[in-house]
Structures are given as C-alpha cells and as structure tokens.
PDB file of C-alpha atoms in Angstrom:
ATOM      1  CA  HIS A   1    -131.427 -91.328  21.760  1.00 82.00           C
ATOM      2  CA  LEU A   2    -129.333 -89.826  19.066  1.00 93.00           C
ATOM      3  CA  TRP A   3    -128.012 -91.588  15.849  1.00 95.00           C
ATOM      4  CA  ALA A   4    -126.183 -90.850  12.572  1.00 96.00           C
ATOM      5  CA  PHE A   5    -125.032 -92.480   9.690  1.00 97.00           C
ATOM      6  CA  THR A   6    -121.444 -92.502   8.108  1.00 96.00           C
ATOM      7  CA  ALA A   7    -120.883 -90.430   5.262  1.00 93.00           C
ATOM      8  CA  ASP A   8    -120.819 -93.921   3.135  1.00 94.00           C
ATOM      9  CA  GLY A   9    -123.886 -95.126   4.683  1.00 95.00           C
ATOM     10  CA  LYS A  10    -122.983 -98.424   5.819  1.00 95.00           C
ATOM     11  CA  THR A  11    -122.743 -97.576   9.392  1.00 97.00           C
ATOM     12  CA  VAL A  12    -124.902 -96.348  11.991  1.00 97.00           C
ATOM     13  CA  VAL A  13    -123.612 -94.702  15.143  1.00 98.00           C
ATOM     14  CA  SER A  14    -126.018 -94.319  18.054  1.00 97.00           C
ATOM     15  CA  VAL A  15    -125.565 -92.842  21.711  1.00 95.00           C
ATOM     16  CA  GLY A  16    -128.021 -93.382  24.737  1.00 83.00           C
ATOM     17  CA  GLY A  17    -129.915 -90.996  26.921  1.00 69.00           C
ATOM     18  CA  ASP A  18    -129.907 -90.865  30.607  1.00 67.00           C
ATOM     19  CA  ASP A  19    -130.611 -94.350  31.291  1.00 75.00           C
ATOM     20  CA  ASP A  20    -127.975 -95.549  28.871  1.00 84.00           C
ATOM     21  CA  CYS A  21    -124.855 -93.729  28.518  1.00 92.00           C
ATOM     22  CA  SER A  22    -123.252 -95.576  25.850  1.00 94.00           C
ATOM     23  CA  LEU A  23    -122.279 -95.336  22.124  1.00 96.00           C
ATOM     24  CA  ARG A  24    -122.844 -98.155  19.839  1.00 96.00           C
ATOM     25  CA  VAL A  25    -121.877 -99.029  16.112  1.00 97.00           C
ATOM     26  CA  TRP A  26    -124.514-100.905  14.103  1.00 97.00           C
ATOM     27  CA  ASN A  27    -124.549-102.670  10.532  1.00 96.00           C
ATOM     28  CA  PRO A  28    -127.719-101.140   9.213  1.00 96.00           C
ATOM     29  CA  LYS A  29    -128.417-104.174   6.668  1.00 95.00           C
ATOM     30  CA  THR A  30    -128.188-107.108   9.532  1.00 96.00           C
ATOM     31  CA  GLY A  31    -128.942-104.829  12.659  1.00 96.00           C
ATOM     32  CA  GLU A  32    -125.817-106.350  14.332  1.00 97.00           C
ATOM     33  CA  CYS A  33    -124.232-104.189  17.087  1.00 96.00           C
ATOM     34  CA  THR A  34    -120.298-104.316  15.969  1.00 96.00           C
ATOM     35  CA  VAL A  35    -119.199-101.906  18.667  1.00 96.00           C
ATOM     36  CA  THR A  36    -120.329-100.892  22.163  1.00 95.00           C
ATOM     37  CA  VAL A  37    -118.327 -98.215  24.263  1.00 96.00           C
ATOM     38  CA  SER A  38    -119.709 -97.604  27.919  1.00 94.00           C
ATOM     39  CA  GLY A  39    -118.300 -96.853  31.451  1.00 92.00           C
ATOM     40  CA  TYR A  40    -115.219 -95.052  32.040  1.00 93.00           C
ATOM     41  CA  PRO A  41    -113.478 -93.583  30.256  1.00 95.00           C
ATOM     42  CA  PHE A  42    -116.509 -93.026  28.357  1.00 96.00           C
ATOM     43  CA  HIS A  43    -119.269 -90.626  29.700  1.00 95.00           C
ATOM     44  CA  GLU A  44    -120.572 -91.277  32.714  1.00 92.00           C
ATOM     45  CA  THR A  45    -123.771 -88.888  32.400  1.00 93.00           C
ATOM     46  CA  GLY A  46    -126.225 -88.255  29.601  1.00 92.00           C
ATOM     47  CA  VAL A  47    -124.868 -88.147  26.190  1.00 95.00           C
ATOM     48  CA  THR A  48    -126.500 -84.826  24.656  1.00 94.00           C
ATOM     49  CA  CYS A  49    -124.807 -84.609  21.255  1.00 96.00           C
ATOM     50  CA  LEU A  50    -123.301 -86.553  18.382  1.00 97.00           C
ATOM     51  CA  GLY A  51    -120.948 -85.884  15.276  1.00 97.00           C
ATOM     52  CA  VAL A  52    -119.326 -88.480  13.083  1.00 97.00           C
ATOM     53  CA  HIS A  53    -116.187 -87.521  11.033  1.00 97.00           C
ATOM     54  CA  HIS A  54    -116.658 -87.688   7.331  1.00 94.00           C
ATOM     55  CA  GLU A  55    -114.306 -90.676   6.894  1.00 95.00           C
ATOM     56  CA  GLY A  56    -116.531 -92.685   9.268  1.00 95.00           C
ATOM     57  CA  LYS A  57    -113.422 -93.524  11.532  1.00 95.00           C
ATOM     58  CA  ILE A  58    -114.179 -91.575  14.545  1.00 96.00           C
ATOM     59  CA  CYS A  59    -116.810 -89.705  16.414  1.00 97.00           C
ATOM     60  CA  ILE A  60    -117.321 -87.000  18.860  1.00 97.00           C
ATOM     61  CA  THR A  61    -120.034 -86.881  21.800  1.00 97.00           C
ATOM     62  CA  GLY A  62    -120.712 -84.332  24.250  1.00 96.00           C
ATOM     63  CA  ALA A  63    -122.557 -84.632  27.720  1.00 95.00           C
ATOM     64  CA  ASP A  64    -124.811 -83.102  30.224  1.00 93.00           C
ATOM     65  CA  ASN A  65    -121.753 -82.830  32.610  1.00 94.00           C
ATOM     66  CA  GLY A  66    -119.638 -80.791  30.129  1.00 96.00           C
ATOM     67  CA  THR A  67    -117.840 -83.240  28.854  1.00 96.00           C
ATOM     68  CA  VAL A  68    -116.415 -84.375  25.166  1.00 96.00           C
ATOM     69  CA  ARG A  69    -115.323 -87.879  24.030  1.00 96.00           C
ATOM     70  CA  ILE A  70    -113.527 -88.611  20.927  1.00 96.00           C
ATOM     71  CA  CYS A  71    -113.972 -92.258  19.918  1.00 97.00           C
ATOM     72  CA  ASN A  72    -112.748 -94.662  17.398  1.00 96.00           C
ATOM     73  CA  ILE A  73    -115.561 -96.456  15.884  1.00 96.00           C
ATOM     74  CA  GLN A  74    -114.118 -99.309  14.175  1.00 94.00           C
ATOM     75  CA  PRO A  75    -114.787-102.670  15.240  1.00 91.00           C
ATOM     76  CA  ALA A  76    -111.070-103.985  14.952  1.00 87.00           C
ATOM     77  CA  THR A  77    -109.832-101.383  17.620  1.00 87.00           C
ATOM     78  CA  LYS A  78    -109.197-102.218  20.987  1.00 86.00           C
ATOM     79  CA  GLN A  79    -109.032 -98.601  22.372  1.00 91.00           C
ATOM     80  CA  HIS A  80    -112.141 -96.655  21.624  1.00 95.00           C
ATOM     81  CA  VAL A  81    -111.921 -93.675  23.601  1.00 96.00           C
ATOM     82  CA  LEU A  82    -109.262 -91.516  22.084  1.00 94.00           C
ATOM     83  CA  ALA A  83    -109.505 -88.415  23.979  1.00 94.00           C
ATOM     84  CA  SER A  84    -111.527 -87.044  26.908  1.00 94.00           C
ATOM     85  CA  ILE A  85    -111.905 -83.256  27.068  1.00 93.00           C
ATOM     86  CA  ASN A  86    -113.162 -81.633  30.250  1.00 91.00           C
ATOM     87  CA  TRP A  87    -113.160 -77.655  29.425  1.00 88.00           C
ATOM     88  CA  SER A  88    -116.851 -76.891  30.748  1.00 91.00           C
ATOM     89  CA  GLU A  89    -118.914 -77.832  33.694  1.00 92.00           C
ATOM     90  CA  GLU A  90    -122.112 -76.921  31.899  1.00 96.00           C
ATOM     91  CA  SER A  91    -123.919 -79.458  29.170  1.00 96.00           C
ATOM     92  CA  ILE A  92    -122.481 -79.699  25.767  1.00 97.00           C
ATOM     93  CA  GLU A  93    -125.225 -79.156  23.325  1.00 97.00           C
ATOM     94  CA  ALA A  94    -123.382 -79.267  19.948  1.00 97.00           C
ATOM     95  CA  VAL A  95    -120.194 -80.965  18.763  1.00 97.00           C
ATOM     96  CA  GLY A  96    -118.643 -81.832  14.852  1.00 96.00           C
ATOM     97  CA  PHE A  97    -115.736 -82.159  12.685  1.00 96.00           C
ATOM     98  CA  SER A  98    -114.453 -79.699  10.250  1.00 94.00           C
ATOM     99  CA  LEU A  99    -114.625 -80.956   6.339  1.00 90.00           C
ATOM    100  CA  HIS A 100    -111.536 -79.546   5.744  1.00 85.00           C
ATOM    101  CA  GLN A 101    -108.821 -79.509   8.416  1.00 90.00           C
ATOM    102  CA  PRO A 102    -108.198 -81.677  11.487  1.00 92.00           C
ATOM    103  CA  LEU A 103    -110.470 -79.582  13.908  1.00 94.00           C
ATOM    104  CA  CYS A 104    -113.295 -80.260  15.633  1.00 94.00           C
ATOM    105  CA  ALA A 105    -115.828 -78.012  17.828  1.00 96.00           C
ATOM    106  CA  SER A 106    -118.153 -78.012  20.729  1.00 97.00           C
ATOM    107  CA  GLY A 107    -120.606 -75.549  22.116  1.00 97.00           C
ATOM    108  CA  GLY A 108    -123.296 -75.632  24.933  1.00 97.00           C
ATOM    109  CA  VAL A 109    -124.793 -73.721  27.721  1.00 98.00           C
ATOM    110  CA  ASP A 110    -121.666 -71.842  28.945  1.00 97.00           C
ATOM    111  CA  GLY A 111    -121.997 -69.782  25.325  1.00 97.00           C
ATOM    112  CA  PHE A 112    -118.415 -70.881  24.314  1.00 97.00           C
ATOM    113  CA  LEU A 113    -117.701 -72.056  21.002  1.00 98.00           C
ATOM    114  CA  ARG A 114    -114.357 -74.203  21.336  1.00 96.00           C
ATOM    115  CA  ILE A 115    -112.358 -74.984  18.633  1.00 95.00           C
ATOM    116  CA  TRP A 116    -109.227 -77.524  18.656  1.00 94.00           C
ATOM    117  CA  ASP A 117    -107.198 -79.797  16.624  1.00 93.00           C
ATOM    118  CA  TYR A 118    -108.303 -83.343  17.438  1.00 92.00           C
ATOM    119  CA  ASN A 119    -104.658 -84.540  17.295  1.00 88.00           C
ATOM    120  CA  THR A 120    -103.792 -82.180  20.002  1.00 85.00           C
ATOM    121  CA  THR A 121    -106.947 -82.384  22.090  1.00 78.00           C
ATOM    122  CA  THR A 122    -105.181 -80.692  25.328  1.00 71.00           C
ATOM    123  CA  ILE A 123    -105.074 -77.127  23.625  1.00 82.00           C
ATOM    124  CA  GLU A 124    -107.713 -75.214  22.270  1.00 87.00           C
ATOM    125  CA  ARG A 125    -107.241 -73.462  19.090  1.00 91.00           C
ATOM    126  CA  SER A 126    -110.059 -70.593  19.662  1.00 94.00           C
ATOM    127  CA  LYS A 127    -112.642 -69.961  22.091  1.00 95.00           C
ATOM    128  CA  CYS A 128    -115.477 -67.873  20.797  1.00 97.00           C
ATOM    129  CA  GLU A 129    -117.937 -66.200  23.308  1.00 97.00           C
ATOM    130  CA  HIS A 130    -121.473 -65.949  22.609  1.00 97.00           C
ATOM    131  CA  PRO A 131    -124.017 -64.091  25.040  1.00 97.00           C
ATOM    132  CA  ASP A 132    -126.132 -67.245  25.471  1.00 98.00           C
ATOM    133  CA  VAL A 133    -126.429 -71.208  25.046  1.00 98.00           C
ATOM    134  CA  ILE A 134    -125.134 -72.377  21.804  1.00 98.00           C
ATOM    135  CA  ASN A 135    -127.445 -75.297  20.381  1.00 95.00           C
ATOM    136  CA  ARG A 136    -126.355 -76.226  17.006  1.00 96.00           C
ATOM    137  CA  LEU A 137    -123.211 -76.135  14.673  1.00 97.00           C
ATOM    138  CA  ALA A 138    -123.651 -76.420  10.628  1.00 95.00           C
ATOM    139  CA  TRP A 139    -120.162 -76.825   8.803  1.00 94.00           C
ATOM    140  CA  HIS A 140    -119.612 -75.144   5.657  1.00 94.00           C
ATOM    141  CA  PRO A 141    -118.869 -77.741   2.685  1.00 92.00           C
ATOM    142  CA  THR A 142    -116.062 -75.997   0.977  1.00 91.00           C
ATOM    143  CA  GLN A 143    -114.844 -73.270   3.270  1.00 93.00           C
ATOM    144  CA  PRO A 144    -113.135 -73.596   6.713  1.00 93.00           C
ATOM    145  CA  LEU A 145    -116.125 -71.991   8.534  1.00 95.00           C
ATOM    146  CA  VAL A 146    -118.613 -73.166  11.230  1.00 96.00           C
ATOM    147  CA  TYR A 147    -122.145 -71.587  11.890  1.00 98.00           C
ATOM    148  CA  THR A 148    -123.703 -71.583  15.223  1.00 98.00           C
ATOM    149  CA  SER A 149    -127.401 -71.192  16.413  1.00 98.00           C
ATOM    150  CA  CYS A 150    -127.730 -69.156  19.838  1.00 98.00           C
ATOM    151  CA  MET A 151    -130.691 -68.732  22.327  1.00 97.00           C
ATOM    152  CA  ASP A 152    -130.338 -64.945  21.756  1.00 97.00           C
ATOM    153  CA  GLY A 153    -131.809 -65.319  18.428  1.00 97.00           C
ATOM    154  CA  ILE A 154    -128.799 -64.514  16.176  1.00 97.00           C
ATOM    155  CA  ALA A 155    -126.794 -67.224  14.284  1.00 98.00           C
ATOM    156  CA  ARG A 156    -123.186 -66.550  13.717  1.00 97.00           C
ATOM    157  CA  CYS A 157    -120.213 -67.447  11.019  1.00 97.00           C
ATOM    158  CA  TRP A 158    -116.689 -68.091  12.604  1.00 97.00           C
ATOM    159  CA  ASP A 159    -113.340 -68.772  10.737  1.00 95.00           C
ATOM    160  CA  LEU A 160    -112.043 -71.978  11.955  1.00 92.00           C
ATOM    161  CA  ARG A 161    -108.555 -70.996  11.333  1.00 90.00           C
ATOM    162  CA  THR A 162    -108.482 -67.754  13.444  1.00 93.00           C
ATOM    163  CA  GLY A 163    -111.649 -68.082  15.780  1.00 94.00           C
ATOM    164  CA  GLY A 164    -112.866 -64.720  14.083  1.00 96.00           C
ATOM    165  CA  LEU A 165    -116.585 -63.863  13.882  1.00 97.00           C
ATOM    166  CA  VAL A 166    -117.160 -63.511   9.920  1.00 96.00           C
ATOM    167  CA  ARG A 167    -120.585 -62.517  10.192  1.00 96.00           C
ATOM    168  CA  GLN A 168    -123.991 -62.253  12.155  1.00 96.00           C
ATOM    169  CA  TYR A 169    -127.518 -63.319  10.808  1.00 96.00           C
ATOM    170  CA  THR A 170    -130.257 -61.615  12.465  1.00 96.00           C
ATOM    171  CA  GLY A 171    -134.124 -61.184  12.402  1.00 96.00           C
ATOM    172  CA  HIS A 172    -135.149 -63.968  15.044  1.00 97.00           C
ATOM    173  CA  LYS A 173    -137.120 -62.658  17.968  1.00 96.00           C
ATOM    174  CA  GLN A 174    -136.402 -65.600  20.123  1.00 97.00           C
ATOM    175  CA  GLY A 175    -133.906 -68.094  20.352  1.00 97.00           C
ATOM    176  CA  ILE A 176    -132.917 -70.060  17.281  1.00 97.00           C
ATOM    177  CA  GLN A 177    -133.442 -73.840  17.942  1.00 96.00           C
ATOM    178  CA  ASP A 178    -132.020 -75.501  14.607  1.00 96.00           C
ATOM    179  CA  LEU A 179    -129.699 -74.615  12.147  1.00 96.00           C
ATOM    180  CA  ALA A 180    -128.599 -76.076   8.625  1.00 96.00           C
ATOM    181  CA  LEU A 181    -126.570 -75.307   5.425  1.00 96.00           C
ATOM    182  CA  SER A 182    -127.637 -76.065   1.934  1.00 95.00           C
ATOM    183  CA  PRO A 183    -125.561 -78.408   0.234  1.00 93.00           C
ATOM    184  CA  ASP A 184    -123.240 -76.123  -1.432  1.00 93.00           C
ATOM    185  CA  GLY A 185    -123.124 -73.571   1.402  1.00 94.00           C
ATOM    186  CA  SER A 186    -124.941 -70.831  -0.445  1.00 95.00           C
ATOM    187  CA  MET A 187    -127.937 -70.626   2.115  1.00 96.00           C
ATOM    188  CA  LEU A 188    -128.208 -70.845   5.692  1.00 97.00           C
ATOM    189  CA  LEU A 189    -131.819 -72.011   7.254  1.00 97.00           C
ATOM    190  CA  SER A 190    -132.819 -71.396  10.937  1.00 97.00           C
ATOM    191  CA  GLY A 191    -135.532 -72.314  12.945  1.00 97.00           C
ATOM    192  CA  SER A 192    -137.013 -70.274  16.211  1.00 97.00           C
ATOM    193  CA  ASP A 193    -138.974 -70.329  19.113  1.00 97.00           C
ATOM    194  CA  ASP A 194    -140.746 -67.285  17.477  1.00 96.00           C
ATOM    195  CA  PHE A 195    -142.415 -69.893  15.316  1.00 97.00           C
ATOM    196  CA  THR A 196    -140.613 -68.594  12.249  1.00 97.00           C
ATOM    197  CA  ALA A 197    -137.825 -70.261   9.829  1.00 97.00           C
ATOM    198  CA  LYS A 198    -135.499 -67.938   8.114  1.00 97.00           C
ATOM    199  CA  VAL A 199    -133.199 -68.567   4.957  1.00 97.00           C
ATOM    200  CA  PHE A 200    -130.201 -66.360   4.741  1.00 97.00           C
ATOM    201  CA  LEU A 201    -127.733 -66.013   1.951  1.00 96.00           C
ATOM    202  CA  THR A 202    -124.219 -66.602   3.080  1.00 92.00           C
ATOM    203  CA  ALA A 203    -121.519 -64.387   2.325  1.00 69.00           C
ATOM    204  CA  GLY A 204    -118.576 -65.383   0.153  1.00 50.00           C
ATOM    205  CA  SER A 205    -119.976 -69.018  -0.799  1.00 41.00           C
ATOM    206  CA  GLU A 206    -118.566 -70.487  -3.878  1.00 38.00           C
TER     207      GLU A 206
END
C-alpha cells in the first residue's frame, strides 16, 4: 500500500496493492474514508505509485500494466477519474506533478520519462529516453525541473519546458533506488544498490 498527505495535512490519499486496486481518501483526524475509487475506469491491476497535486484536489497514479490515471479526490465530485493514459505496456514506477506549470510526468520500466499537460492528456509534451528503468521522480521547488533516478546508476535533471537533459549526476556503481531534493532544491540525495548514498549540488539552484 502507498499513501500520501495533501500539502495542507488535512487529507490522506492511499492506494491498494495487487489485491486491492482502489484509491481511498481519508480524514486523518477521524479515520473516516471520504472517497473510494475502484473498478473501471480506475486501474484494474496493481497500483505501483502515487502523486498528489500541491493544491490537494487531484492525484496521479500508475499501475503495473503501464496505465496512468488522474483522479479528482474531492468528496463532492461525482466523476473521480478525470483522465486515463495508456502510453506504455510496462509497469509505471513513478508519477508526479510540477509545482509551477500544469504539467505531470510518469516514468517506468520502459525507460521513458513522459511529460504532458494534464489539461490536454492526449498529447505528450516530451518523451525523455533513459537506458534503463526509471523508478523515482523528484521535483525542483522553485524551477521547472524534474529529476529522475535510473537503474543504470545515474540521476538526471530534465527541463520540463523543453524535455531537454540539463545535467547528469554520476558516481554510483549500481542502480539508484531512491531520490530526494532538499527543500530549497540546492542538493540532490540518491541511494543505490551499491550500498552508498550520495549528495550532489544541483546546478542553477536559487
């Protein structure tokens, strides 16, 4: 199971695993489940990743059959599944939203970082190729940049506006399993199968 708080801390969003392909929204004070999304048109196989928009109204999920869903998590709405994206046939391992533009992204086993405008979900804005599996995304807090961790042992920074590769962070001898940015975006932390963690200074941080 995966879960995340909304930015205001007032709501928890969770998704089930192989045996429970559902999305649920919770009141953390009372433990009440206020929204349940399950069955078609939501995912019909195991949900592998979750991202919640910073405004706390929508979320994005990925599944092991390559599908991505964007959902409205507000209790009052009747239509919770807003968009269904089926660009890949392999597992989606990471999803998320830009903090600055109406953009979201996904990455997975096929090695492609896909960036698109969530208001026009049928159009890929950028498709950024990696040589191996993408398993984490990290979003810069002040700039239109997204960072990816890859099983080739390299972390990469991409420009959300152009899809261009900005910088590579090397040094790991095996695949990177996790990735995080400092709150000000000045440092990138990576953890690898080579039993090391590395801290990189990010270029162009404010």
